[in-house]
């Protein structure tokens, strides 16, 4: 096997200082920045940075650290000072990473094609056939623009002698370019004069080239291009959303796409739209559960078949993760001479694949100076720093390496260069790693001028965003004219007015529909619980029975109360049930659990909601938090506070949200959920109440927030038929059943592609409701005569409400099937 047996080790002591060679005088290309910072002063810098941090929070710029309690809500951390790179130094880096991209592309082309490199001994067979990232279904399949790589990310570090070295390559779904763009936007806003006078190379031309390259892959006008994301819980979800908006692409998850007749389609509320190009941020093996990883919930079933048929282009091509391993690095110098006929311009940090006997021996003899990693990243092993292993553990670890040497790779541990960071009004030094990007334009390769710098959280710590690190912008200080193009529209030029947005993806409509339902469900639970909690401790036997009937309106499947056929619950049991129903987050039907669902589905579409709306949703999530020992008397006030927040949500829905398709599904969900709860509550009145149960009427009016409406018409005289009229038949009461059904009819007709049968089913239900003339019914009154006609009318009304309670979920299922999952729908009608 032809390999490079000699690799230069980096034996230097002190880390390279990016700012100064002697610790006092700034390097020439740093002088202007440092002088400008002195002129601005620490107080003004602090004020500007405070404004930038507010912008980060308000714009929802986040990075999800999985072990962080903030999770997906953790703000993105950025340093105010950019890393500066001179023009000549950038030319050297640019030439090296472009050559590397060409080499990586040719390597993938061979490994998924003729595999001559393996046959001729230039590449180890074990690194190909034993690698889980080698996707055999993709062997021989043509790739977009004859390149497996649309974009390559290269991690660079500077050694103590000032030389740039490659640490790693990211070949399957490179992340971070969107954060680099956001960093540039923030830092240039904080230091506008400095940015303007430093002649910094702009990033926008790189993203323009990316958009043009992806558009050209479709080979038709107005192609549908989507960015495939793993979803809101992914660590870099904000970047996916930001990049999609900046490039003008549709952000989708796997469930948003479907494969029909070997073509990929986007599910939208307007119907299926064929997808031409997928820019993916999902790892290779998760992209198709049919052909690749069967347990994946992130991919698109049948995607591989659509790729093989040539009906969709995917960037980066599936299978490109094959060489996203440090084990490839030792072979790159020889491969460069063989495939490109030239020496590798940008060296890699010394790396040894333990699958070679000489490499394994070297690693075992120099364990204190290397970092051992998995040769196949999917193995999920954390890096092992040999110098940090206890003496007793080194022997065991060495035996582990000898047992399966081909599964491990070792890299020399180097001292990373340091750069100045702004830290509470003063400058400190932190270790940095530069990630830069190379793009395949279809006619050549271009590099982003700079990239994303990752900064260690503390002096001496590992550079890792998942371990609390933060980021920097990179300024390439050019020595010639700079292209000032921006994809953002110039402020001094008129824009074309438009009021129509592109199609709404089905998953977005699904999430806002359920956001509406969960918000309304939470409000109904809170409104039912509040009168119960305020009365339960002073209730007599009759009122206790009314509270139990009110509780039954929730139809809780997780109730802790004894069954009615066994015995009647005690007031203490009912009290404990209400506490559980209010605070138990593990109980699916509880108020706390429902508010958690509000937060979850709201987070799924947070890029489409205002900052005020997301802030309110966060407050709702935290509104029902009970500490041990909280007095029971504080629970009603907590419910009132929760209802105030829910009322604020209703106000935002009515006054702040554009009346587009998203709003239509949101408010449809709310009306539907309110109608379902109203049918349950009204059924409690259709069965004649005994005199001692009439206090239930007062509770039902309070739950529906209709007590004042009732009193203005009937004063304090409670009558069942009058309550029915207010809560069921009053067309002017926004809490009545008639109001919900009539609005559902109007809302459904505004949806695209609505079904006449479903529309007619809701119209029929509304007509049947209005056919009940409550003035013709006779309700049994205390000490009063009753007639058979009244009782028969109440029975018909009770049957109608039961049929309606079955119709509403089936109508909802049809709506979901048509607009969210795009499955076949069936005609429905009341009584079926």
Coordinates of N, CA, C and O in Angstrom, one line a residue, residues 744-810:
X744 N -66.6 28.2 12.0 CA -65.9 27.1 11.4 C -66.3 27.0 9.9 O -65.5 26.7 9.1
X745 N -67.6 27.2 9.7 CA -68.1 27.2 8.3 C -67.4 28.3 7.5 O -66.9 28.0 6.4
X746 N -67.3 29.5 8.0 CA -66.7 30.6 7.3 C -65.2 30.4 7.1 O -64.7 30.6 6.0
X747 N -64.5 29.9 8.1 CA -63.1 29.7 8.0 C -62.8 28.6 7.0 O -61.8 28.7 6.3
X748 N -63.5 27.5 7.1 CA -63.2 26.4 6.2 C -63.4 26.8 4.7 O -62.6 26.3 3.9
X749 N -64.3 27.6 4.4 CA -64.6 28.0 3.0 C -63.4 28.9 2.5 O -63.3 29.0 1.3
X750 N -62.6 29.5 3.4 CA -61.5 30.3 3.0 C -60.2 29.5 2.7 O -59.3 30.1 2.2
X751 N -60.3 28.2 3.1 CA -59.1 27.4 2.9 C -59.1 26.9 1.4 O -60.1 26.7 0.8
X752 N -57.9 26.8 0.8 CA -57.8 26.3 -0.6 C -58.2 24.9 -0.6 O -58.0 24.1 0.3
X753 N -58.8 24.5 -1.7 CA -59.1 23.1 -2.0 C -60.0 22.5 -0.9 O -60.0 21.3 -0.6
X754 N -60.9 23.3 -0.3 CA -61.8 22.7 0.7 C -62.8 21.8 0.0 O -63.2 22.0 -1.1
X755 N -63.2 20.8 0.8 CA -64.1 19.8 0.2 C -65.6 20.2 0.4 O -66.0 20.5 1.5
X756 N -66.4 20.1 -0.6 CA -67.8 20.5 -0.4 C -68.5 19.6 0.6 O -69.4 20.1 1.3
X757 N -68.2 18.3 0.6 CA -68.8 17.4 1.6 C -68.5 17.8 3.0 O -69.4 17.9 3.9
X758 N -67.3 18.2 3.3 CA -66.9 18.6 4.7 C -67.6 19.9 5.0 O -68.0 20.2 6.2
X759 N -67.6 20.8 4.1 CA -68.2 22.1 4.3 C -69.7 21.9 4.5 O -70.3 22.6 5.4
X760 N -70.4 21.1 3.8 CA -71.8 20.8 3.9 C -72.1 20.1 5.3 O -73.1 20.4 5.9
X761 N -71.2 19.3 5.7 CA -71.4 18.6 7.0 C -71.5 19.6 8.1 O -72.3 19.5 9.0
X762 N -70.6 20.6 8.1 CA -70.6 21.6 9.2 C -71.8 22.6 9.0 O -72.5 23.0 10.0
X763 N -72.2 22.9 7.8 CA -73.5 23.7 7.5 C -74.7 22.9 8.1 O -75.6 23.5 8.7
X764 N -74.7 21.6 7.8 CA -75.9 20.8 8.3 C -75.9 20.8 9.8 O -77.0 20.9 10.4
X765 N -74.8 20.7 10.4 CA -74.7 20.7 11.9 C -75.2 22.0 12.4 O -76.0 22.1 13.4
X766 N -74.8 23.1 11.8 CA -75.3 24.5 12.2 C -76.8 24.6 12.0 O -77.5 25.2 12.8
X767 N -77.3 24.1 10.9 CA -78.7 24.2 10.6 C -79.5 23.4 11.6 O -80.6 23.8 12.1
X768 N -79.1 22.2 11.9 CA -79.7 21.4 13.0 C -79.7 22.1 14.3 O -80.7 22.0 15.0
X769 N -78.6 22.7 14.6 CA -78.6 23.4 15.9 C -79.6 24.6 15.9 O -80.3 24.7 16.9
X770 N -79.7 25.3 14.8 CA -80.7 26.4 14.8 C -82.1 26.0 14.7 O -83.0 26.8 14.9
X771 N -82.3 24.7 14.4 CA -83.7 24.2 14.3 C -84.3 24.0 15.7 O -85.5 23.8 15.8
X772 N -83.4 23.9 16.7 CA -84.0 23.8 18.0 C -84.5 25.1 18.5 O -83.7 26.0 18.8
X773 N -85.8 25.2 18.7 CA -86.4 26.4 19.2 C -86.6 26.2 20.7 O -87.5 25.5 21.2
X774 N -85.7 26.8 21.5 CA -85.7 26.6 22.9 C -87.0 27.1 23.6 O -87.4 26.6 24.7
X775 N -87.7 28.0 22.9 CA -88.9 28.5 23.5 C -90.0 27.5 23.5 O -91.0 27.6 24.2
X776 N -89.9 26.5 22.6 CA -90.9 25.4 22.5 C -90.6 24.3 23.5 O -91.4 23.4 23.6
X777 N -89.4 24.3 24.1 CA -89.1 23.2 25.1 C -89.6 23.6 26.5 O -89.7 24.8 26.8
X778 N -89.9 22.6 27.2 CA -90.4 22.8 28.6 C -89.4 22.0 29.5 O -89.3 20.8 29.4
X779 N -88.7 22.8 30.3 CA -87.7 22.1 31.2 C -88.4 21.9 32.6 O -89.0 22.8 33.1
X780 N -88.2 20.8 33.2 CA -88.8 20.5 34.5 C -88.3 21.5 35.5 O -87.1 21.6 35.7
X781 N -89.3 22.3 36.1 CA -88.9 23.3 37.1 C -89.3 22.8 38.5 O -90.1 21.9 38.7
X782 N -88.6 23.3 39.6 CA -89.0 22.9 40.9 C -90.4 23.2 41.2 O -90.9 24.3 41.0
X783 N -91.1 22.1 41.7 CA -92.5 22.3 42.1 C -93.4 22.7 41.0 O -94.4 23.4 41.2
X784 N -93.0 22.5 39.7 CA -93.7 22.9 38.6 C -94.1 21.7 37.8 O -93.6 20.6 37.8
X785 N -95.2 21.9 36.9 CA -95.6 20.8 36.1 C -94.7 20.7 34.9 O -94.1 21.6 34.4
X786 N -94.5 19.5 34.4 CA -93.7 19.2 33.2 C -94.5 18.5 32.2 O -95.5 17.8 32.5
X787 N -94.1 18.6 30.9 CA -94.9 18.0 29.8 C -94.0 17.0 29.1 O -92.8 17.2 29.1
X788 N -94.6 16.1 28.5 CA -93.8 15.1 27.7 C -93.1 15.7 26.6 O -92.0 15.3 26.2
X789 N -93.7 16.7 25.9 CA -93.0 17.3 24.8 C -91.7 17.9 25.1 O -90.7 17.8 24.4
X790 N -91.6 18.6 26.3 CA -90.3 19.2 26.7 C -89.3 18.1 26.9 O -88.1 18.3 26.5
X791 N -89.7 17.0 27.5 CA -88.7 16.0 27.8 C -88.2 15.4 26.5 O -87.0 15.1 26.3
X792 N -89.1 15.2 25.5 CA -88.7 14.6 24.2 C -87.8 15.6 23.5 O -86.8 15.2 22.9
X793 N -88.1 16.9 23.6 CA -87.2 17.9 22.9 C -85.8 17.9 23.5 O -84.8 18.0 22.8
X794 N -85.7 17.7 24.8 CA -84.4 17.7 25.5 C -83.6 16.4 25.1 O -82.4 16.4 24.9
X795 N -84.3 15.3 24.9 CA -83.7 14.1 24.5 C -83.1 14.2 23.1 O -82.0 13.7 22.8
X796 N -83.9 14.9 22.2 CA -83.4 15.1 20.8 C -82.2 16.0 20.8 O -81.2 15.8 20.1
X797 N -82.2 17.0 21.7 CA -81.1 17.9 21.8 C -79.8 17.2 22.3 O -78.7 17.4 21.9
X798 N -80.1 16.3 23.3 CA -78.9 15.5 23.9 C -78.3 14.6 22.8 O -77.1 14.5 22.7
X799 N -79.2 14.0 22.0 CA -78.7 13.1 20.9 C -77.9 13.9 19.9 O -76.9 13.5 19.4
X800 N -78.4 15.1 19.6 CA -77.7 16.0 18.6 C -76.3 16.4 19.1 O -75.4 16.3 18.4
X801 N -76.2 16.7 20.4 CA -75.0 17.1 21.0 C -74.0 15.9 21.0 O -72.8 16.1 20.7
X802 N -74.5 14.7 21.2 CA -73.6 13.5 21.1 C -73.1 13.3 19.7 O -71.9 13.0 19.5
X803 N -74.0 13.4 18.8 CA -73.6 13.3 17.4 C -72.6 14.4 17.0 O -71.6 14.1 16.2
X804 N -72.8 15.6 17.4 CA -71.9 16.7 17.1 C -70.6 16.4 17.7 O -69.5 16.7 17.1
X805 N -70.5 15.9 18.9 CA -69.3 15.6 19.6 C -68.5 14.5 18.8 O -67.2 14.5 18.9
X806 N -69.1 13.7 18.1 CA -68.5 12.7 17.2 C -68.1 13.3 15.8 O -67.0 13.0 15.3
X807 N -68.9 14.2 15.4 CA -68.7 14.9 14.1 C -67.4 15.7 14.1 O -66.6 15.7 13.2
X808 N -67.3 16.5 15.2 CA -66.2 17.5 15.2 C -64.8 16.9 15.1 O -64.0 17.3 14.3
X809 N -64.5 15.8 15.9 CA -63.2 15.1 15.7 C -63.0 14.5 14.3 O -61.9 14.6 13.7
X810 N -64.1 13.9 13.8 CA -63.9 13.3 12.4 C -63.7 14.4 11.4 O -63.0 14.2 10.4

